[in-house]
XYZ file of N, CA and C in Angstrom:
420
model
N 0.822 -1.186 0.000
C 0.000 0.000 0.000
C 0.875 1.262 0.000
N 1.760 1.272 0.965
C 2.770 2.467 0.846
C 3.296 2.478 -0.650
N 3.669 2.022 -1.377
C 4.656 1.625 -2.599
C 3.560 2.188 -3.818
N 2.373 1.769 -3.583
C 1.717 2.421 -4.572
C 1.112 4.364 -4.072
N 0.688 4.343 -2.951
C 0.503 6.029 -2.573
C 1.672 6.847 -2.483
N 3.258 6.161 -1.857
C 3.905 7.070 -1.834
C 5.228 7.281 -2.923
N 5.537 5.885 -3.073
C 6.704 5.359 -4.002
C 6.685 6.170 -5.104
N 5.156 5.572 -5.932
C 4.982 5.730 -7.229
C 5.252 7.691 -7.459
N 4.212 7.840 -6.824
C 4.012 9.497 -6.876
C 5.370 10.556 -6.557
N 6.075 9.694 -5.661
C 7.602 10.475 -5.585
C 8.348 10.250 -6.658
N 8.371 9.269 -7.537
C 9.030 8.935 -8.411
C 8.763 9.365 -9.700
N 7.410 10.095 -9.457
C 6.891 10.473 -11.019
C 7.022 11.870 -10.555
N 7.106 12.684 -9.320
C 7.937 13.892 -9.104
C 8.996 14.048 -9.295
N 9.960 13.233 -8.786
C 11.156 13.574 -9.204
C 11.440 13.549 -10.595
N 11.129 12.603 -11.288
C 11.450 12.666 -12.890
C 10.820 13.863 -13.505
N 9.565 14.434 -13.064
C 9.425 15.608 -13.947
C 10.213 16.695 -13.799
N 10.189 16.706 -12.028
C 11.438 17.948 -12.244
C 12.688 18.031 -12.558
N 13.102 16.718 -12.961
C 14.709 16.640 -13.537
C 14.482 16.976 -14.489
N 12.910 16.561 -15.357
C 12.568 17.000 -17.236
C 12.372 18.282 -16.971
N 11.833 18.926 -16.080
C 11.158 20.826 -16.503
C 12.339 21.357 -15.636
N 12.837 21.506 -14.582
C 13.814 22.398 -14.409
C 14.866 22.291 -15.358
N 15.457 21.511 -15.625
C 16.664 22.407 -16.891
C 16.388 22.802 -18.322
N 14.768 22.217 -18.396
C 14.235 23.111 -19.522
C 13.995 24.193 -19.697
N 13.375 24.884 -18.412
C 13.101 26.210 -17.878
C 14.006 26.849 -17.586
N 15.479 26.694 -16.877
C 16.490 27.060 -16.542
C 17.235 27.411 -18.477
N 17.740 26.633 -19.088
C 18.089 26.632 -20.619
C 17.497 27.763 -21.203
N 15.828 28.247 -21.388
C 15.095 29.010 -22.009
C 15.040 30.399 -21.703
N 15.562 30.529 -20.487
C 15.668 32.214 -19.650
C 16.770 32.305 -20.302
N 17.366 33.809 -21.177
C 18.427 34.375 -21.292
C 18.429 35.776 -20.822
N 19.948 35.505 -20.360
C 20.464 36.754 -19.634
C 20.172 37.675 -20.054
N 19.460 39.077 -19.611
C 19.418 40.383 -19.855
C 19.997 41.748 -19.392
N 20.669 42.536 -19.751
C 21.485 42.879 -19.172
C 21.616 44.509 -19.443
N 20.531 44.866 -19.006
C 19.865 45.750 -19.515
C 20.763 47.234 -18.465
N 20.802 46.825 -17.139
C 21.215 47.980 -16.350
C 22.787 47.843 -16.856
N 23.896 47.045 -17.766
C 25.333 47.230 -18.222
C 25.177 48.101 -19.804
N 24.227 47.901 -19.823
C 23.936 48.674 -21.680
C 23.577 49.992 -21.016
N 22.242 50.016 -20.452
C 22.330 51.499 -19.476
C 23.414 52.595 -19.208
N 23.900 51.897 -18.743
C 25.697 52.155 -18.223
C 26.364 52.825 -19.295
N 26.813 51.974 -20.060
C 27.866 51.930 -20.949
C 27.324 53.104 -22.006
N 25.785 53.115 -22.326
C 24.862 54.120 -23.313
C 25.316 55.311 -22.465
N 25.177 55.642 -21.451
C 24.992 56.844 -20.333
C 26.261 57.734 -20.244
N 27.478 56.067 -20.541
C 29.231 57.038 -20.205
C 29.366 57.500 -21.716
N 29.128 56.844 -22.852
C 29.349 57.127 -23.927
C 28.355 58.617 -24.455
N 27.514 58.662 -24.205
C 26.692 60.014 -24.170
C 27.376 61.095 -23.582
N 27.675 60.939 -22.106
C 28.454 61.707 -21.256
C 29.590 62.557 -22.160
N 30.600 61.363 -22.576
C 31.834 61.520 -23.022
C 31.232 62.554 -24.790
N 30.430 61.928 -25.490
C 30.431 62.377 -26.712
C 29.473 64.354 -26.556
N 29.286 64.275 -25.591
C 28.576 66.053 -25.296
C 29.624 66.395 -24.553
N 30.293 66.163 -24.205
C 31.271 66.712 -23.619
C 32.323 67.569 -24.559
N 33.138 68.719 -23.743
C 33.726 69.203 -24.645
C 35.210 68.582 -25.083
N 35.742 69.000 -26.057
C 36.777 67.783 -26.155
C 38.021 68.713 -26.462
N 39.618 68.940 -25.891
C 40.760 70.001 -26.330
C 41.307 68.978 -26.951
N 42.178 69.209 -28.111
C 43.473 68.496 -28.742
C 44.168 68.114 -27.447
N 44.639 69.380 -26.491
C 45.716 68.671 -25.633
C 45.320 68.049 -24.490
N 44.330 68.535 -24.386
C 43.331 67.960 -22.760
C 42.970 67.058 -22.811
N 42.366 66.636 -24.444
C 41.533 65.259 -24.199
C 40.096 65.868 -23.733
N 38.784 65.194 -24.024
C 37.937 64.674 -22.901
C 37.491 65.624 -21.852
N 37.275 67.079 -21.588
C 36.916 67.848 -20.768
C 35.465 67.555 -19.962
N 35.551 66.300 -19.038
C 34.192 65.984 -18.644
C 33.430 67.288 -17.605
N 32.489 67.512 -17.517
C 31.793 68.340 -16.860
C 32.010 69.903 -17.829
N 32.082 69.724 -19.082
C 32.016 71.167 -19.701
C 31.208 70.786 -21.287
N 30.061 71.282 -21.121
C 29.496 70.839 -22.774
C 29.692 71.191 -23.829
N 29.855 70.702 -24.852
C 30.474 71.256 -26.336
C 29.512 72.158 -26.803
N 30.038 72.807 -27.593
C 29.067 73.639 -28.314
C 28.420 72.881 -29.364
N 28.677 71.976 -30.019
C 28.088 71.261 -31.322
C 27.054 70.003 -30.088
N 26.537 70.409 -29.131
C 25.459 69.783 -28.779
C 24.828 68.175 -29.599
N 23.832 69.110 -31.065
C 22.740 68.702 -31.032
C 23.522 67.671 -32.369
N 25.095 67.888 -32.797
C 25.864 67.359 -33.944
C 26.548 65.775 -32.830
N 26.585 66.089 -31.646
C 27.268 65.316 -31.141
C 26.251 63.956 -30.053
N 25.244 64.426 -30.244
C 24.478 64.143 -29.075
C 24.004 62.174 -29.637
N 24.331 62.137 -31.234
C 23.352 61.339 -31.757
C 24.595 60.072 -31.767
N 24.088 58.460 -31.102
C 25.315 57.825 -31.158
C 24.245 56.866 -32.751
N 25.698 55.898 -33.250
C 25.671 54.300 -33.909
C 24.325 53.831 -32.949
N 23.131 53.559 -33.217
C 22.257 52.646 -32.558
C 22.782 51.405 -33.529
N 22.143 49.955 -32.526
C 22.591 48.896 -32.390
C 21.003 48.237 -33.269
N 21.569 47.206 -33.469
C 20.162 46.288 -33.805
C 18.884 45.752 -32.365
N 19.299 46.447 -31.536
C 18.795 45.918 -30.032
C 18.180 47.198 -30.039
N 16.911 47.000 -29.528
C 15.549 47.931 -29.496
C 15.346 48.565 -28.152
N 16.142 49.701 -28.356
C 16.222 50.743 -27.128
C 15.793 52.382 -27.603
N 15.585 53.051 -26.892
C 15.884 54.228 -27.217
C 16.306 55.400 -26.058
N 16.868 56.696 -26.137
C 17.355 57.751 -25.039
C 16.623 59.175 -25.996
N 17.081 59.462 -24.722
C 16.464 60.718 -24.562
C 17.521 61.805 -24.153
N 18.859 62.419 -24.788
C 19.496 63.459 -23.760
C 18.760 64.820 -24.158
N 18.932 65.689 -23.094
C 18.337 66.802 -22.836
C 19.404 67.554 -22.018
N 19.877 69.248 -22.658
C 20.824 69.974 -21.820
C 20.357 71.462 -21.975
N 19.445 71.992 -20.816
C 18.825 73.112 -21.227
C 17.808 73.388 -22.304
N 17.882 73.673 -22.847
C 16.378 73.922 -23.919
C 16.610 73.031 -24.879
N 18.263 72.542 -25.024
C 17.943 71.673 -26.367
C 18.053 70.099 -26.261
N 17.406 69.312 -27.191
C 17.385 68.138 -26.485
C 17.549 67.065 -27.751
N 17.599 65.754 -27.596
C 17.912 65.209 -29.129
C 16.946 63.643 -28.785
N 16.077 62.740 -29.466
C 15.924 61.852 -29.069
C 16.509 60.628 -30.145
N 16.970 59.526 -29.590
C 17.337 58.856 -31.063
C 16.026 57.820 -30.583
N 16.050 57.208 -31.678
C 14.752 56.236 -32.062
C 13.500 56.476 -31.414
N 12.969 57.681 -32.191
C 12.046 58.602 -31.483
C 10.827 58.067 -31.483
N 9.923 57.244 -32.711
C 8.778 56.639 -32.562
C 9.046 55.387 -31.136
N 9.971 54.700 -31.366
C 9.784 53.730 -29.985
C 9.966 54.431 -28.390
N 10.478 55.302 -28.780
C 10.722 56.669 -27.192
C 9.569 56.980 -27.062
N 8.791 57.243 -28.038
C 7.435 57.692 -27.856
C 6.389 56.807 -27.407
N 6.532 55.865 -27.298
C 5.649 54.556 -27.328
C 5.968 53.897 -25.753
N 6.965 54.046 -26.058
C 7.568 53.213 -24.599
C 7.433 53.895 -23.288
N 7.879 55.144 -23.216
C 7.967 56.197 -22.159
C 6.744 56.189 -21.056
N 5.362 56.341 -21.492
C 3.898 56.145 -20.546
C 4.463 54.678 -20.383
N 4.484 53.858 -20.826
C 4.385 52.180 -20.416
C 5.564 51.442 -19.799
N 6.404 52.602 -19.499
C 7.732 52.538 -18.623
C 7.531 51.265 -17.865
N 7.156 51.920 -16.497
C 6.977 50.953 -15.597
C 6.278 49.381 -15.653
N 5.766 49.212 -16.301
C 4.896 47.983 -16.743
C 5.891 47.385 -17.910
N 5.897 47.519 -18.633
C 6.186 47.164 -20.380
C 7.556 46.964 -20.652
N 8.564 48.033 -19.617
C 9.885 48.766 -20.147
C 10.691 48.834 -18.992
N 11.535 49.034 -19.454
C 13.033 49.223 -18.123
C 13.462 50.574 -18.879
N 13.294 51.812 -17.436
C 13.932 52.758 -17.397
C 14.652 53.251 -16.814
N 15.671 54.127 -17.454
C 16.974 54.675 -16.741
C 17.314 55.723 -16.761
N 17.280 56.855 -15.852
C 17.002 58.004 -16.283
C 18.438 58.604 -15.179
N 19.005 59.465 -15.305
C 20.395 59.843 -14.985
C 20.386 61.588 -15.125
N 21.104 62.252 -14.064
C 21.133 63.922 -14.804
C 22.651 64.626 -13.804
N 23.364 65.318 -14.589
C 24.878 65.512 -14.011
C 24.813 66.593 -14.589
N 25.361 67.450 -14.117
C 25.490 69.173 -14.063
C 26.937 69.241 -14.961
N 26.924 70.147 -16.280
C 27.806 70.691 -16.847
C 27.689 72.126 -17.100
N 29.063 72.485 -17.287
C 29.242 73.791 -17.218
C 29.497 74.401 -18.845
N 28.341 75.394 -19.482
C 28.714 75.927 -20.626
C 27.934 77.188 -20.473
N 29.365 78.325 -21.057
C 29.433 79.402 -21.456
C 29.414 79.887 -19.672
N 30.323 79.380 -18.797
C 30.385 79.903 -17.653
C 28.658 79.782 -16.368
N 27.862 78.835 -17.214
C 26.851 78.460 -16.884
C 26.832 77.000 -15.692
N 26.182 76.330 -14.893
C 25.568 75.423 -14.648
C 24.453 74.429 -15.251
N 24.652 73.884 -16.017
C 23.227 73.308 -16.886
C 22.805 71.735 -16.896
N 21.795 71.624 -16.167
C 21.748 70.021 -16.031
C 21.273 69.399 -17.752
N 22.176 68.552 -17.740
C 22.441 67.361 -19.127
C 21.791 65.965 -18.190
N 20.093 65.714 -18.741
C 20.039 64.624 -18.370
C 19.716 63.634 -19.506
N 20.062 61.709 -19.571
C 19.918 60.869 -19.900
C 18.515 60.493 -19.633
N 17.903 59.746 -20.534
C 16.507 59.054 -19.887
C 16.462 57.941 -21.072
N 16.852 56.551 -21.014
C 16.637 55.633 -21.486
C 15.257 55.004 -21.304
N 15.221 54.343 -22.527
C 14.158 53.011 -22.495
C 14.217 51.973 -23.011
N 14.042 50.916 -22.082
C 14.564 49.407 -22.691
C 13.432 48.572 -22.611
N 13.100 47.678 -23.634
C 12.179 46.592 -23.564
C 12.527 45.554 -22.096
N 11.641 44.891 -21.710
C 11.744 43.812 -20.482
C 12.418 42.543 -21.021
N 12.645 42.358 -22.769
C 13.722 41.740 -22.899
C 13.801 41.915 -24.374
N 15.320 41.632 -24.685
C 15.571 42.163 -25.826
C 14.689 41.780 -27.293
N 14.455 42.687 -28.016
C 14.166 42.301 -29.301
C 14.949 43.212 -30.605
N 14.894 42.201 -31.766
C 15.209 42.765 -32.881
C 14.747 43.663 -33.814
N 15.054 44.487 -33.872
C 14.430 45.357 -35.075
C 14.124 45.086 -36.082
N 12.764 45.093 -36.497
C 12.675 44.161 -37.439
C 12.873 45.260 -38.834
């Protein structure tokens, strides 16, 4: 009596979960959405920034070619930003920025960032505002 109520039924547990956990485990891929964040955010940083022949790289001072510099290489991975520095602002992949932005929280992973640069002897907040799908897709 034990062998058929408890045997059987443990034995047909354990075998399924040896079949569905590493199926389920295999099918999740990594997303890595807050290192693209990142990496989008320093590269923005660096490319509005102002830049000397001998200095290099003047972080915390904004270029004057703003709205020439603001726009990076997008990727085949379906994101879009938003920088903004005082009145002028640039969006790249503007229909999906537009779409995504209300449905942030639900739909989207957002990342929004803002660091004070200095132009024309000014203070001017330069902020980032990303939007990322909850997992990656291709552009079709």
């Amino acid at each position: 009596m034990l062998y058929w109520f408890f045997y059987i039924p443990l034995t047909a547990f354990v075998i399924i979960a040896l079949v569905t956990t590493p199926t389920s485990i295999l099918n999740q891929s990594v997303q890595p959405f807050r290192l693209d964040a990142g990496i989008t955010e320093e590269r923005l940083y660096e490319k509005v920034s102002d830049y000397s022949p001998i200095l290099g790289t003047q972080y915390g001072t904004l270029t004057d070619q703003f709205d020439k510099n603001a726009a990076l290489l997008l990727s085949d991975k379906r994101y879009a930003y938003k920088i903004s520095a005082g009145q002028k602002a640039y969006v790249a992949n503007k229909e999906f920025y537009e779409d995504a932005v209300p449905l942030a929280p639900i739909r989207y992973n957002r990342y929004t960032i803002t660091k004070m640069f200095t132009s024309n002897g000014k203070q001017i907040p330069v902020t980032i505002d990303q939007v990322y799908p909850k997992s990656y897709e291709k552009i079709q």
